[in-house]
XYZ file of C-alpha atoms in Angstrom:
486
model
C 0.085 -0.057 0.044
C 1.586 3.046 -0.868
C 1.304 6.329 1.371
C 1.960 9.526 0.419
C 4.166 11.413 2.090
C 3.076 14.157 4.093
C 3.910 17.439 3.382
C 4.337 20.438 6.094
C 3.253 23.772 4.884
C 4.766 26.999 7.185
C 2.393 28.872 7.943
C 3.301 32.267 8.549
C 2.466 33.528 12.981
C 1.602 36.999 13.242
C 3.541 38.629 16.067
C 1.737 39.366 18.855
C 0.777 43.358 19.285
C 3.722 44.883 21.830
C 4.279 48.654 22.911
C 7.761 47.432 23.959
C 9.318 49.473 20.683
C 6.727 52.366 21.148
C 8.486 54.949 22.423
C 7.790 57.163 25.350
C 6.950 60.044 23.812
C 4.269 58.327 21.778
C 3.170 56.099 25.200
C 2.398 59.391 26.647
C 0.645 60.607 23.827
C -2.174 58.117 24.110
C -2.400 57.999 28.288
C -3.212 61.998 28.465
C -6.535 60.463 27.096
C -7.094 58.416 29.807
C -8.930 59.347 32.882
C -6.702 58.981 36.113
C -8.404 55.941 37.348
C -7.435 54.354 33.800
C -3.657 55.402 34.524
C -4.124 53.049 37.531
C -5.201 50.174 36.005
C -2.938 50.595 32.987
C -0.087 50.415 35.581
C -0.538 47.034 36.752
C -0.328 45.528 32.543
C 3.438 45.518 32.632
C 6.790 47.449 34.325
C 7.045 49.717 31.419
C 3.445 50.906 31.396
C 3.963 51.457 34.738
C 7.004 53.941 34.879
C 4.928 55.857 31.993
C 1.672 56.209 34.121
C 4.191 57.836 36.830
C 5.350 60.661 34.444
C 5.259 64.287 35.594
C 3.827 65.390 32.897
C 0.488 63.576 33.328
C -0.125 64.391 37.023
C 0.629 67.856 36.428
C -1.618 68.148 33.304
C -4.493 66.297 35.547
C -4.203 68.800 38.200
C -3.688 72.124 36.413
C -7.016 71.236 35.263
C -8.591 70.007 38.143
C -9.366 71.998 41.418
C -7.018 69.726 43.314
C -4.523 72.093 42.937
C -5.809 74.527 45.324
C -4.106 71.578 48.034
C -0.650 72.133 47.056
C 1.939 73.465 49.987
C 4.030 74.510 47.612
C 4.465 75.869 43.603
C 3.403 73.067 41.203
C 6.387 73.707 39.863
C 8.744 72.262 42.645
C 6.311 69.310 42.788
C 7.465 65.857 42.283
C 5.392 63.903 40.326
C 4.768 61.540 42.807
C 3.521 64.833 44.873
C 1.615 65.711 42.029
C 0.135 62.213 42.205
C -0.885 61.987 45.628
C -2.294 65.414 46.020
C -4.750 64.714 42.613
C -5.849 61.395 44.828
C -6.360 62.421 48.147
C -8.479 64.456 46.901
C -10.754 61.518 44.808
C -10.393 59.834 47.883
C -12.094 62.389 49.993
C -15.040 62.462 47.766
C -15.635 59.340 47.680
C -15.293 58.291 51.678
C -17.625 61.459 51.474
C -20.172 59.968 49.882
C -19.346 56.516 50.935
C -18.880 57.517 54.871
C -20.180 54.715 56.721
C -16.844 52.601 55.802
C -14.477 55.009 57.008
C -13.095 57.153 60.451
C -13.207 60.305 60.202
C -10.230 62.510 61.282
C -11.522 64.892 64.080
C -8.931 67.210 65.062
C -9.354 70.259 67.544
C -8.824 73.960 66.460
C -7.840 76.032 69.292
C -7.432 79.926 68.681
C -10.246 80.656 66.339
C -12.266 82.666 68.937
C -16.342 83.449 68.070
C -16.740 82.974 64.838
C -20.233 81.442 64.866
C -21.678 84.747 66.397
C -22.541 85.944 62.660
C -22.301 83.675 59.879
C -21.459 85.590 57.045
C -18.064 86.999 58.090
C -16.038 84.346 57.382
C -15.454 82.065 54.546
C -13.309 78.545 54.517
C -11.247 78.759 51.257
C -10.981 76.025 48.344
C -8.101 74.116 49.508
C -9.209 73.725 53.104
C -6.257 74.727 54.557
C -6.803 79.050 55.187
C -9.941 80.182 56.969
C -10.905 83.993 56.203
C -12.839 86.363 58.982
C -13.889 89.892 58.585
C -14.059 92.181 61.243
C -15.669 95.244 60.965
C -15.856 97.231 64.014
C -14.156 101.098 63.315
C -11.546 98.883 60.813
C -12.118 97.016 57.773
C -10.039 93.888 58.605
C -9.902 90.251 56.924
C -7.636 88.077 58.618
C -6.902 84.588 58.279
C -5.334 81.305 59.951
C -3.956 78.112 58.611
C -6.475 74.914 59.130
C -3.061 72.883 58.672
C -1.088 73.798 61.567
C -0.649 71.559 64.455
C -0.559 74.123 66.828
C -3.270 76.521 68.331
C -4.334 78.393 65.457
C -3.847 82.666 64.999
C -5.526 85.151 63.398
C -2.796 87.169 60.919
C -3.767 90.145 59.052
C -4.624 90.425 55.247
C -6.310 93.350 54.381
C -6.967 96.630 57.495
C -8.569 99.953 56.447
C -10.314 102.476 58.927
C -13.516 102.833 58.495
C -16.571 104.426 60.797
C -18.593 102.192 59.410
C -21.744 101.262 61.506
C -20.194 97.085 61.487
C -23.606 95.524 62.408
C -25.239 97.797 59.121
C -22.757 95.774 56.992
C -22.429 92.030 58.641
C -26.116 91.745 58.439
C -26.587 92.998 54.624
C -23.686 91.417 52.890
C -21.911 87.723 53.197
C -18.341 87.630 53.353
C -18.697 84.696 50.158
C -20.518 87.890 47.842
C -17.057 90.224 48.212
C -14.772 87.208 47.346
C -13.923 85.948 43.315
C -11.668 82.895 43.056
C -9.703 83.497 40.414
C -10.557 79.289 38.902
C -7.762 79.694 36.329
C -4.692 80.196 38.483
C -2.676 77.302 38.676
C -2.542 78.533 42.462
C -4.959 79.876 45.183
C -5.807 83.216 43.952
C -8.620 85.442 44.722
C -9.904 89.022 44.361
C -11.552 90.853 47.136
C -13.781 93.675 47.291
C -13.466 96.622 50.712
C -15.718 98.998 51.126
C -15.164 102.115 53.754
C -16.811 105.268 54.110
C -14.898 108.567 53.058
C -15.618 111.092 56.400
C -14.858 114.862 55.704
C -17.299 115.728 53.364
C -19.002 117.972 54.763
C -21.063 119.839 51.842
C -22.968 115.995 51.038
C -26.061 114.861 52.909
C -23.953 111.271 53.118
C -20.858 109.864 53.891
C -19.110 108.957 49.850
C -18.186 105.394 49.465
C -14.252 103.820 48.765
C -14.604 100.333 46.563
C -10.860 98.672 47.036
C -10.439 95.775 44.529
C -7.497 93.628 46.321
C -5.795 90.837 44.363
C -5.072 88.348 47.033
C -2.300 85.367 46.381
C -0.424 82.737 48.394
C 2.698 83.539 50.027
C 5.771 81.479 49.029
C 9.207 80.915 51.090
C 12.954 80.855 49.093
C 11.738 76.809 49.117
C 8.487 78.097 47.492
C 6.376 76.192 50.005
C 3.155 78.458 51.020
C 3.276 79.858 54.156
C 0.747 82.446 54.206
C -1.476 84.586 52.057
C -0.676 88.122 50.501
C -3.505 91.238 49.501
C -1.846 93.575 47.008
C -4.499 96.549 45.744
C -5.420 96.065 42.137
C -8.479 99.197 41.842
C -10.068 101.743 43.637
C -13.383 104.191 42.986
C -15.620 106.035 44.470
C -18.910 106.385 44.603
C -19.767 110.011 45.330
C -23.500 110.860 43.917
C -25.365 108.649 45.635
C -25.627 107.048 48.914
C -24.855 103.141 49.287
C -27.974 101.533 50.644
C -26.589 98.826 54.300
C -23.305 98.113 52.687
C -24.862 96.024 49.840
C -22.278 95.306 47.595
C -20.541 92.003 45.273
C -17.696 91.617 43.054
C -17.775 89.079 40.350
C -15.203 88.932 37.493
C -14.367 92.232 36.415
C -17.534 93.964 38.094
C -18.701 95.190 40.903
C -22.511 95.965 41.764
C -23.915 97.293 44.888
C -27.172 99.568 45.886
C -27.341 103.207 46.222
C -30.280 105.088 47.261
C -30.772 108.477 44.989
C -33.591 110.961 45.555
C -36.066 108.163 47.888
C -35.203 105.621 45.303
C -33.397 102.677 45.327
C -30.951 101.896 42.136
C -28.536 99.476 41.172
C -25.166 100.424 40.238
C -22.957 97.672 37.886
C -18.903 99.265 37.264
C -16.536 98.215 35.662
C -13.498 98.238 38.289
C -10.961 97.721 35.670
C -11.616 100.873 33.992
C -11.026 102.699 37.669
C -7.539 104.448 37.711
C -7.027 105.618 41.849
C -9.832 108.107 42.797
C -11.742 109.098 39.642
C -15.047 110.398 39.860
C -15.508 110.299 36.753
C -16.334 106.262 36.335
C -18.919 105.021 33.873
C -21.524 103.271 35.764
C -24.609 101.536 34.744
C -27.829 102.053 36.450
C -30.826 99.918 36.935
C -34.211 100.847 38.744
C -35.581 98.253 41.072
C -39.312 98.453 41.122
C -39.828 96.547 44.508
C -39.231 97.159 48.493
C -35.745 97.008 48.897
C -35.589 94.052 51.265
C -38.346 92.053 49.129
C -35.449 92.095 46.245
C -31.940 90.367 46.131
C -29.383 91.285 43.331
C -26.000 89.336 41.776
C -23.752 89.155 38.857
C -24.136 86.662 36.710
C -21.718 85.824 33.620
C -21.385 87.261 30.134
C -22.393 90.718 31.428
C -25.972 89.747 33.333
C -27.672 90.767 36.387
C -29.905 88.301 38.230
C -32.763 89.775 40.329
C -34.841 87.627 42.747
C -37.459 88.799 44.377
C -41.056 87.205 45.802
C -42.804 88.339 42.754
C -40.789 87.729 40.081
C -37.399 86.383 38.817
C -35.631 88.832 36.269
C -32.100 88.636 33.677
C -30.680 92.264 33.020
C -27.533 93.214 30.434
C -25.791 95.989 30.556
C -24.293 95.310 26.750
C -27.066 98.057 24.914
C -26.641 100.065 27.595
C -25.571 103.627 27.987
C -23.302 104.315 30.823
C -23.496 107.342 33.041
C -20.589 109.179 34.456
C -21.965 111.717 36.579
C -25.418 112.473 39.059
C -27.873 112.184 36.108
C -27.500 109.008 35.462
C -29.542 107.828 38.277
C -32.200 110.239 37.490
C -34.644 107.183 35.830
C -37.878 108.863 35.751
C -39.193 108.131 32.529
C -37.472 105.133 31.944
C -38.879 102.530 29.232
C -39.153 99.158 30.523
C -37.231 98.204 26.698
C -34.460 100.296 27.892
C -34.159 99.047 31.217
C -31.897 95.835 30.013
C -34.143 93.251 31.046
C -33.840 90.005 28.715
C -35.892 87.507 30.601
C -38.227 86.675 33.046
C -40.628 85.234 35.227
C -42.769 84.837 37.944
C -40.950 83.235 40.761
C -41.200 79.933 41.835
C -40.493 80.578 45.232
C -42.819 82.990 47.647
C -40.705 82.148 50.743
C -37.212 81.350 51.842
C -34.200 82.732 51.733
C -31.217 81.971 48.624
C -28.168 80.726 50.236
C -26.073 80.052 47.337
C -26.023 81.058 43.886
C -22.818 79.047 41.184
C -22.951 79.099 37.579
C -22.059 76.080 36.454
C -21.669 75.318 31.804
C -23.870 78.863 31.733
C -26.113 77.039 33.249
C -27.477 79.528 36.510
C -28.191 77.743 39.961
C -30.117 78.600 42.950
C -30.478 77.337 46.532
C -33.981 78.069 48.163
C -34.016 77.094 51.685
C -37.022 76.612 53.406
C -38.592 74.742 56.684
C -39.777 72.100 55.172
C -37.724 71.578 52.403
C -34.461 72.615 50.757
C -34.670 73.351 46.465
C -32.393 73.337 44.011
C -33.653 75.736 41.093
C -31.632 75.952 37.700
C -32.022 78.063 34.642
C -29.941 77.811 31.354
C -28.509 82.009 31.489
C -30.133 83.725 28.177
C -27.798 84.922 25.479
C -29.636 87.237 23.596
C -30.801 90.474 24.072
C -33.858 90.141 23.140
C -36.635 89.878 25.925
C -38.126 85.883 26.534
C -39.355 84.112 29.062
C -37.144 82.844 31.814
C -37.594 78.788 31.792
C -36.629 77.743 35.152
C -36.609 73.622 36.902
C -37.162 72.556 40.186
C -35.029 70.078 42.452
C -35.515 69.191 46.063
C -33.154 68.065 47.670
C -33.971 67.426 51.239
C -36.982 67.657 53.187
C -38.439 67.960 56.817
C -36.105 70.589 57.770
C -36.572 71.846 61.213
C -35.303 74.934 62.765
C -32.061 73.756 64.402
C -30.807 72.293 61.383
C -27.260 73.662 59.823
C -26.209 73.373 56.675
C -23.620 74.773 53.917
C -23.792 73.970 50.275
C -21.676 73.754 47.102
C -21.525 73.712 43.281
C -21.360 69.876 44.144
C -23.008 69.161 47.065
C -24.768 70.117 50.187
C -24.048 68.949 53.900
C -27.436 69.249 56.587
C -27.445 67.920 60.193
C -30.601 67.121 61.284
C -29.448 66.266 64.963
C -26.635 65.996 67.206
C -24.205 63.632 65.264
C -25.614 62.766 62.312
C -25.282 64.423 58.907
C -26.440 64.266 55.319
C -24.317 64.474 52.260
C -26.693 65.583 48.815
C -25.083 65.298 45.915
C -26.283 67.189 42.912
C -26.475 64.869 39.826
C -24.464 66.971 36.875
C -26.605 65.593 34.071
C -29.746 67.914 35.627
C -28.667 70.462 32.645
C -29.873 67.891 30.484
C -32.739 66.367 31.717
C -35.127 66.666 34.034
C -34.300 63.855 37.215
C -34.859 65.330 40.382
C -33.084 62.178 41.984
C -30.848 62.978 44.592
C -28.313 60.370 46.111
C -28.594 61.262 49.589
C -25.887 59.500 52.538
C -25.957 59.742 56.040
C -22.954 59.943 58.238
C -22.808 58.871 61.839
C -19.764 59.336 64.307
C -19.552 59.935 67.371
C -18.037 63.375 68.139
C -16.212 65.178 71.030
C -19.218 67.894 71.062
C -22.750 67.249 71.838
C -24.158 70.339 69.847
C -23.468 72.299 66.498
C -24.052 75.372 66.277
C -22.716 75.863 62.799
C -20.872 74.033 60.123
C -18.748 75.075 56.859
C -17.036 72.696 54.420
C -15.018 72.815 51.802
C -16.009 70.798 48.427
C -12.541 70.430 46.837
C -10.536 68.860 50.156
C -13.599 67.808 51.579
C -12.746 69.214 54.979
C -15.242 70.135 56.984
C -15.657 73.131 60.092
C -17.310 72.473 63.001
C -18.642 75.044 65.962
C -20.056 74.311 68.865
C -21.867 76.704 70.468
C -19.499 77.467 73.024
C -17.278 78.557 70.640
C -15.084 75.356 70.329
C -14.216 74.547 66.630
C -12.639 71.156 65.149
C -11.969 70.230 61.372
C -13.251 66.208 59.826
C -11.414 65.303 57.379
C -12.827 62.149 55.350
């Protein structure tokens, strides 16, 4: 029996894909499109990818585009790759622990030396990053202090801004929140913010009122010779005066390039907007945009918005104004708005107020969406609407989402752009995280997480927290202060 010989063909087996021959520059370009958690997974593949995932350029890019940079304790140029990674991941872990607090033990530390800061909620702010606490005092002097909450020693207040003033402090602190005078620079690599101060100008005997001086200050981190952050410093950017009308109860706010404030002119209330970058020292003929007030003074609140917009809230109506098409005034005649037509008032959008009562504790803008936190005893609601782009008048469409219900009078809370914190018993807190997709769809479901932990104090008189570091500052009625880090 004859058998055919077996023939073997040489089949070509393709080589397995490999990154061994790929240059580091190309690897880093590819890895720059990955999220931070994807980098952590990728480094487990092999030694080469492990080394590449630790390159400084990757973590510098991540942290410079993230609020995590505000937690750095030295200049970003002097931070190693590991320091940048550690700072970025520390914030990510803290935010994860914030919404899953039952699985971790918070780090509670007493903060002696802060003194009385809870008597007037309006006069202190916890800055982004959670390290620096600002406090405002206005008793014959306008003074901004700051304290280092990272210090392991007794906290001491250091002076940031100090001005002489004869103004009644109760009038100012009742009307204006310190947060309205503070404008964080979100584009800065390190902590930086502008701060608005208001002081009267005595000695003008010919006027029926005291003129007001406005100063805008640039405040930044202060570094030592090793580029380590050691404090805060302030420098004067701009000054201008209001000499034509009386400032009403020192109601003012600062946002971006503009300052807005309320005045009384010929027994009428007016709202004024000024571009502070146009001021040059003590000039009087600074262009002003003047808006009429249609309701009683205590029934309305004004907020500056992006794109040259001004938002007015009342218990009757919500209005958005624009000064893009308005002519500014430089003298007292601009405050006389008698005979002003509605079409000349700058109104671009309005609606009936969706909430007839309560207070508005926090207003912020994200992706051209305006968010308003409205607090009532029976519930807390977040309202939001798209920022009007056109200068043609149109209806204002407002959507709402209930954040929390059945609040008691003893409940304390604080808000940020991403979450809210409520206390509804001595040691029990609720964290509410806003859904980011609320801007795209009407979804009112809110994630709520409860955190119960034994505290060294039995009562809380006030709460503040930083949304970036997830640090909370608790104050007891007897002026004992504690930081809680998750």
